[in-house]
Amino acid sequence: MRRALTNAMNSYKRDEVPVGAVLVLDSAIIGEGGNNSIGSHDPTAHAEIIAIRNGASAVNNYRLPRTTLYVTLEPCIMCMGAILHARIERLVYGTSDPKTGAASSIYSIGSDDLLNHSLKITANVLQEDCASLLKLFFKEKRNIRKNSI
């Protein structure tokens, strides 16, 4: 999760929403990324999607069994769909997303037994560190908007 936080910090420095992800197979990082939707003009360029794309490319397969995805923020619906389609075995996230969280906050995708693949989910790993970076980012955005009026 610390490596995912580093990726989130890199996104923060690029003025992207600071979310980072790392995909691990057999204790080795096979993919990682940070949010890059704004810079790439790509609404799908979430940290999770970037990490999954990199991991799939590294193992030359669109299926990623036996992998664990570490992400600093609870994934959205799009990312949970990608996680399930990739057959990722385990999801570990840092802090919940009460507005769009699709692993447990708003939806329980992947653990509700409604699909043909389910995954193990662990929440709130390094929760304070993950949440504080997001809070700082959005506080700065609010202050910039407030001061420009």
PDB file of C-alpha atoms in Angstrom:
ATOM      1  CA  MET A   1       0.000   0.000   0.000  1.00  0.00           C
ATOM      2  CA  ARG A   2       2.931   2.333   0.575  1.00  0.00           C
ATOM      3  CA  ARG A   3       3.876   2.002  -3.094  1.00  0.00           C
ATOM      4  CA  ALA A   4       0.271   2.819  -4.038  1.00  0.00           C
ATOM      5  CA  LEU A   5       0.536   5.928  -1.841  1.00  0.00           C
ATOM      6  CA  THR A   6       3.679   6.938  -3.733  1.00  0.00           C
ATOM      7  CA  ASN A   7       1.723   6.618  -6.984  1.00  0.00           C
ATOM      8  CA  ALA A   8      -1.088   8.700  -5.462  1.00  0.00           C
ATOM      9  CA  MET A   9       1.435  11.389  -4.490  1.00  0.00           C
ATOM     10  CA  ASN A  10       2.734  11.420  -8.062  1.00  0.00           C
ATOM     11  CA  SER A  11      -0.827  12.016  -9.280  1.00  0.00           C
ATOM     12  CA  TYR A  12      -1.215  14.797  -6.723  1.00  0.00           C
ATOM     13  CA  LYS A  13       1.934  16.487  -8.078  1.00  0.00           C
ATOM     14  CA  ARG A  14       0.392  16.381 -11.582  1.00  0.00           C
ATOM     15  CA  ASP A  15      -2.805  18.003 -10.206  1.00  0.00           C
ATOM     16  CA  GLU A  16      -4.779  14.774 -10.641  1.00  0.00           C
ATOM     17  CA  VAL A  17      -7.044  13.324  -7.961  1.00  0.00           C
ATOM     18  CA  PRO A  18      -4.444  11.545  -5.796  1.00  0.00           C
ATOM     19  CA  VAL A  19      -5.262   7.871  -6.140  1.00  0.00           C
ATOM     20  CA  GLY A  20      -2.607   5.212  -6.650  1.00  0.00           C
ATOM     21  CA  ALA A  21      -2.679   1.490  -7.348  1.00  0.00           C
ATOM     22  CA  VAL A  22      -0.283  -1.452  -7.433  1.00  0.00           C
ATOM     23  CA  LEU A  23      -0.965  -4.921  -8.858  1.00  0.00           C
ATOM     24  CA  VAL A  24       1.011  -7.791  -7.312  1.00  0.00           C
ATOM     25  CA  LEU A  25       1.536 -11.373  -8.485  1.00  0.00           C
ATOM     26  CA  ASP A  26       3.605 -13.780  -6.377  1.00  0.00           C
ATOM     27  CA  SER A  27       5.057 -10.902  -4.309  1.00  0.00           C
ATOM     28  CA  ALA A  28       6.201  -9.022  -7.436  1.00  0.00           C
ATOM     29  CA  ILE A  29       4.725  -5.798  -8.752  1.00  0.00           C
ATOM     30  CA  ILE A  30       3.471  -6.421 -12.288  1.00  0.00           C
ATOM     31  CA  GLY A  31       1.542  -3.195 -12.759  1.00  0.00           C
ATOM     32  CA  GLU A  32       1.054   0.153 -11.111  1.00  0.00           C
ATOM     33  CA  GLY A  33      -0.274   3.600 -11.769  1.00  0.00           C
ATOM     34  CA  GLY A  34      -1.813   6.768 -10.515  1.00  0.00           C
ATOM     35  CA  ASN A  35      -4.861   8.677 -11.684  1.00  0.00           C
ATOM     36  CA  ASN A  36      -4.233  10.396 -15.017  1.00  0.00           C
ATOM     37  CA  SER A  37      -7.686  11.188 -16.395  1.00  0.00           C
ATOM     38  CA  ILE A  38      -7.114  14.933 -16.692  1.00  0.00           C
ATOM     39  CA  GLY A  39      -3.649  14.798 -18.241  1.00  0.00           C
ATOM     40  CA  SER A  40      -4.494  12.048 -20.697  1.00  0.00           C
ATOM     41  CA  HIS A  41      -7.997  13.369 -21.506  1.00  0.00           C
ATOM     42  CA  ASP A  42      -9.232   9.865 -20.731  1.00  0.00           C
ATOM     43  CA  PRO A  43     -12.088   9.281 -18.288  1.00  0.00           C
ATOM     44  CA  THR A  44     -10.983   5.654 -17.908  1.00  0.00           C
ATOM     45  CA  ALA A  45      -7.433   6.539 -16.789  1.00  0.00           C
ATOM     46  CA  HIS A  46      -8.054   5.704 -13.145  1.00  0.00           C
ATOM     47  CA  ALA A  47      -5.151   4.317 -11.124  1.00  0.00           C
ATOM     48  CA  GLU A  48      -6.731   0.857 -11.014  1.00  0.00           C
ATOM     49  CA  ILE A  49      -7.265   0.677 -14.772  1.00  0.00           C
ATOM     50  CA  ILE A  50      -3.690   1.791 -15.471  1.00  0.00           C
ATOM     51  CA  ALA A  51      -2.299  -0.796 -13.039  1.00  0.00           C
ATOM     52  CA  ILE A  52      -4.482  -3.541 -14.549  1.00  0.00           C
ATOM     53  CA  ARG A  53      -3.458  -2.616 -18.115  1.00  0.00           C
ATOM     54  CA  ASN A  54       0.210  -2.643 -17.144  1.00  0.00           C
ATOM     55  CA  GLY A  55      -0.166  -5.942 -15.302  1.00  0.00           C
ATOM     56  CA  ALA A  56      -2.031  -7.632 -18.154  1.00  0.00           C
ATOM     57  CA  SER A  57       0.647  -6.474 -20.555  1.00  0.00           C
ATOM     58  CA  ALA A  58       3.416  -7.741 -18.245  1.00  0.00           C
ATOM     59  CA  VAL A  59       1.969 -11.261 -18.062  1.00  0.00           C
ATOM     60  CA  ASN A  60       0.636 -11.201 -21.627  1.00  0.00           C
ATOM     61  CA  ASN A  61      -2.882 -12.127 -20.534  1.00  0.00           C
ATOM     62  CA  TYR A  62      -6.117 -10.250 -19.919  1.00  0.00           C
ATOM     63  CA  ARG A  63      -6.876 -12.553 -16.992  1.00  0.00           C
ATOM     64  CA  LEU A  64      -4.980 -11.876 -13.776  1.00  0.00           C
ATOM     65  CA  PRO A  65      -5.700 -14.765 -11.385  1.00  0.00           C
ATOM     66  CA  ARG A  66      -3.670 -15.008  -8.159  1.00  0.00           C
ATOM     67  CA  THR A  67      -3.136 -11.241  -8.131  1.00  0.00           C
ATOM     68  CA  THR A  68      -3.800  -8.639  -5.473  1.00  0.00           C
ATOM     69  CA  LEU A  69      -4.664  -5.053  -6.339  1.00  0.00           C
ATOM     70  CA  TYR A  70      -3.729  -2.428  -3.750  1.00  0.00           C
ATOM     71  CA  VAL A  71      -5.440   0.934  -4.226  1.00  0.00           C
ATOM     72  CA  THR A  72      -5.547   3.990  -1.987  1.00  0.00           C
ATOM     73  CA  LEU A  73      -9.261   4.700  -2.525  1.00  0.00           C
ATOM     74  CA  GLU A  74     -12.203   2.316  -2.743  1.00  0.00           C
ATOM     75  CA  PRO A  75     -12.788   1.644  -6.462  1.00  0.00           C
ATOM     76  CA  CYS A  76     -15.701   3.048  -8.457  1.00  0.00           C
ATOM     77  CA  ILE A  77     -18.159   0.986 -10.494  1.00  0.00           C
ATOM     78  CA  MET A  78     -15.997   1.116 -13.646  1.00  0.00           C
ATOM     79  CA  CYS A  79     -12.906  -0.056 -11.813  1.00  0.00           C
ATOM     80  CA  MET A  80     -14.749  -2.812  -9.955  1.00  0.00           C
ATOM     81  CA  GLY A  81     -15.987  -4.065 -13.330  1.00  0.00           C
ATOM     82  CA  ALA A  82     -12.433  -4.172 -14.654  1.00  0.00           C
ATOM     83  CA  ILE A  83     -11.195  -5.904 -11.495  1.00  0.00           C
ATOM     84  CA  LEU A  84     -13.821  -8.616 -11.880  1.00  0.00           C
ATOM     85  CA  HIS A  85     -13.308  -9.053 -15.629  1.00  0.00           C
ATOM     86  CA  ALA A  86      -9.577  -9.443 -15.028  1.00  0.00           C
ATOM     87  CA  ARG A  87     -10.327 -12.119 -12.394  1.00  0.00           C
ATOM     88  CA  ILE A  88      -8.185 -10.385  -9.799  1.00  0.00           C
ATOM     89  CA  GLU A  89      -8.266 -12.514  -6.654  1.00  0.00           C
ATOM     90  CA  ARG A  90      -7.955  -9.891  -3.930  1.00  0.00           C
ATOM     91  CA  LEU A  91      -8.596  -6.169  -3.530  1.00  0.00           C
ATOM     92  CA  VAL A  92      -6.994  -4.154  -0.739  1.00  0.00           C
ATOM     93  CA  TYR A  93      -7.963  -0.509  -0.428  1.00  0.00           C
ATOM     94  CA  GLY A  94      -6.953   2.302   1.852  1.00  0.00           C
ATOM     95  CA  THR A  95      -9.970   4.485   2.443  1.00  0.00           C
ATOM     96  CA  SER A  96     -13.659   4.239   1.656  1.00  0.00           C
ATOM     97  CA  ASP A  97     -15.427   6.431  -0.882  1.00  0.00           C
ATOM     98  CA  PRO A  98     -18.841   7.309   0.545  1.00  0.00           C
ATOM     99  CA  LYS A  99     -19.956   8.946  -2.731  1.00  0.00           C
ATOM    100  CA  THR A 100     -18.944   6.453  -5.424  1.00  0.00           C
ATOM    101  CA  GLY A 101     -17.412   3.452  -3.656  1.00  0.00           C
ATOM    102  CA  ALA A 102     -18.437   0.222  -5.341  1.00  0.00           C
ATOM    103  CA  ALA A 103     -16.677  -2.374  -3.173  1.00  0.00           C
ATOM    104  CA  SER A 104     -18.695  -1.741  -0.012  1.00  0.00           C
ATOM    105  CA  SER A 105     -19.736   1.901   0.534  1.00  0.00           C
ATOM    106  CA  ILE A 106     -22.487   2.326  -2.067  1.00  0.00           C
ATOM    107  CA  TYR A 107     -22.392  -1.030  -3.850  1.00  0.00           C
ATOM    108  CA  SER A 108     -20.922  -4.403  -2.913  1.00  0.00           C
ATOM    109  CA  ILE A 109     -19.727  -5.441  -6.340  1.00  0.00           C
ATOM    110  CA  GLY A 110     -17.537  -8.504  -6.186  1.00  0.00           C
ATOM    111  CA  SER A 111     -18.618  -9.694  -2.779  1.00  0.00           C
ATOM    112  CA  ASP A 112     -22.386  -9.934  -3.277  1.00  0.00           C
ATOM    113  CA  ASP A 113     -22.315 -13.368  -4.974  1.00  0.00           C
ATOM    114  CA  LEU A 114     -24.356 -12.024  -7.908  1.00  0.00           C
ATOM    115  CA  LEU A 115     -21.596 -12.527 -10.482  1.00  0.00           C
ATOM    116  CA  ASN A 116     -19.581 -15.516 -11.626  1.00  0.00           C
ATOM    117  CA  HIS A 117     -16.409 -14.159 -10.006  1.00  0.00           C
ATOM    118  CA  SER A 118     -15.989 -12.887  -6.483  1.00  0.00           C
ATOM    119  CA  LEU A 119     -12.955 -11.481  -4.790  1.00  0.00           C
ATOM    120  CA  LYS A 120     -11.561 -11.117  -1.320  1.00  0.00           C
ATOM    121  CA  ILE A 121     -11.738  -7.531  -0.124  1.00  0.00           C
ATOM    122  CA  THR A 122      -9.742  -5.901   2.659  1.00  0.00           C
ATOM    123  CA  ALA A 123     -10.584  -2.301   3.555  1.00  0.00           C
ATOM    124  CA  ASN A 124      -8.963   0.537   5.508  1.00  0.00           C
ATOM    125  CA  VAL A 125      -5.300  -0.386   5.107  1.00  0.00           C
ATOM    126  CA  LEU A 126      -3.271   2.759   5.939  1.00  0.00           C
ATOM    127  CA  GLN A 127      -6.625   4.502   6.000  1.00  0.00           C
ATOM    128  CA  GLU A 128      -5.428   7.757   7.597  1.00  0.00           C
ATOM    129  CA  ASP A 129      -2.556   8.210   5.146  1.00  0.00           C
ATOM    130  CA  CYS A 130      -4.766   7.522   2.142  1.00  0.00           C
ATOM    131  CA  ALA A 131      -7.595   9.760   3.350  1.00  0.00           C
ATOM    132  CA  SER A 132      -5.377  12.676   4.369  1.00  0.00           C
ATOM    133  CA  LEU A 133      -3.870  13.037   0.898  1.00  0.00           C
ATOM    134  CA  LEU A 134      -7.320  13.146  -0.689  1.00  0.00           C
ATOM    135  CA  LYS A 135      -8.585  15.628   1.910  1.00  0.00           C
ATOM    136  CA  LEU A 136      -5.598  17.895   1.318  1.00  0.00           C
ATOM    137  CA  PHE A 137      -6.105  17.809  -2.455  1.00  0.00           C
ATOM    138  CA  PHE A 138      -9.791  18.737  -2.287  1.00  0.00           C
ATOM    139  CA  LYS A 139      -9.207  21.366   0.410  1.00  0.00           C
ATOM    140  CA  GLU A 140      -6.655  23.028  -1.872  1.00  0.00           C
ATOM    141  CA  LYS A 141      -9.113  22.883  -4.791  1.00  0.00           C
ATOM    142  CA  ARG A 142     -11.846  24.521  -2.699  1.00  0.00           C
ATOM    143  CA  ASN A 143      -9.451  27.267  -1.561  1.00  0.00           C
ATOM    144  CA  ILE A 144      -8.327  27.995  -5.120  1.00  0.00           C
ATOM    145  CA  ARG A 145     -11.957  28.297  -6.258  1.00  0.00           C
ATOM    146  CA  LYS A 146     -12.860  30.441  -3.258  1.00  0.00           C
ATOM    147  CA  ASN A 147      -9.913  32.803  -3.807  1.00  0.00           C
ATOM    148  CA  SER A 148     -10.585  33.201  -7.529  1.00  0.00           C
ATOM    149  CA  ILE A 149     -14.086  34.595  -6.994  1.00  0.00           C
TER     150      ILE A 149
END
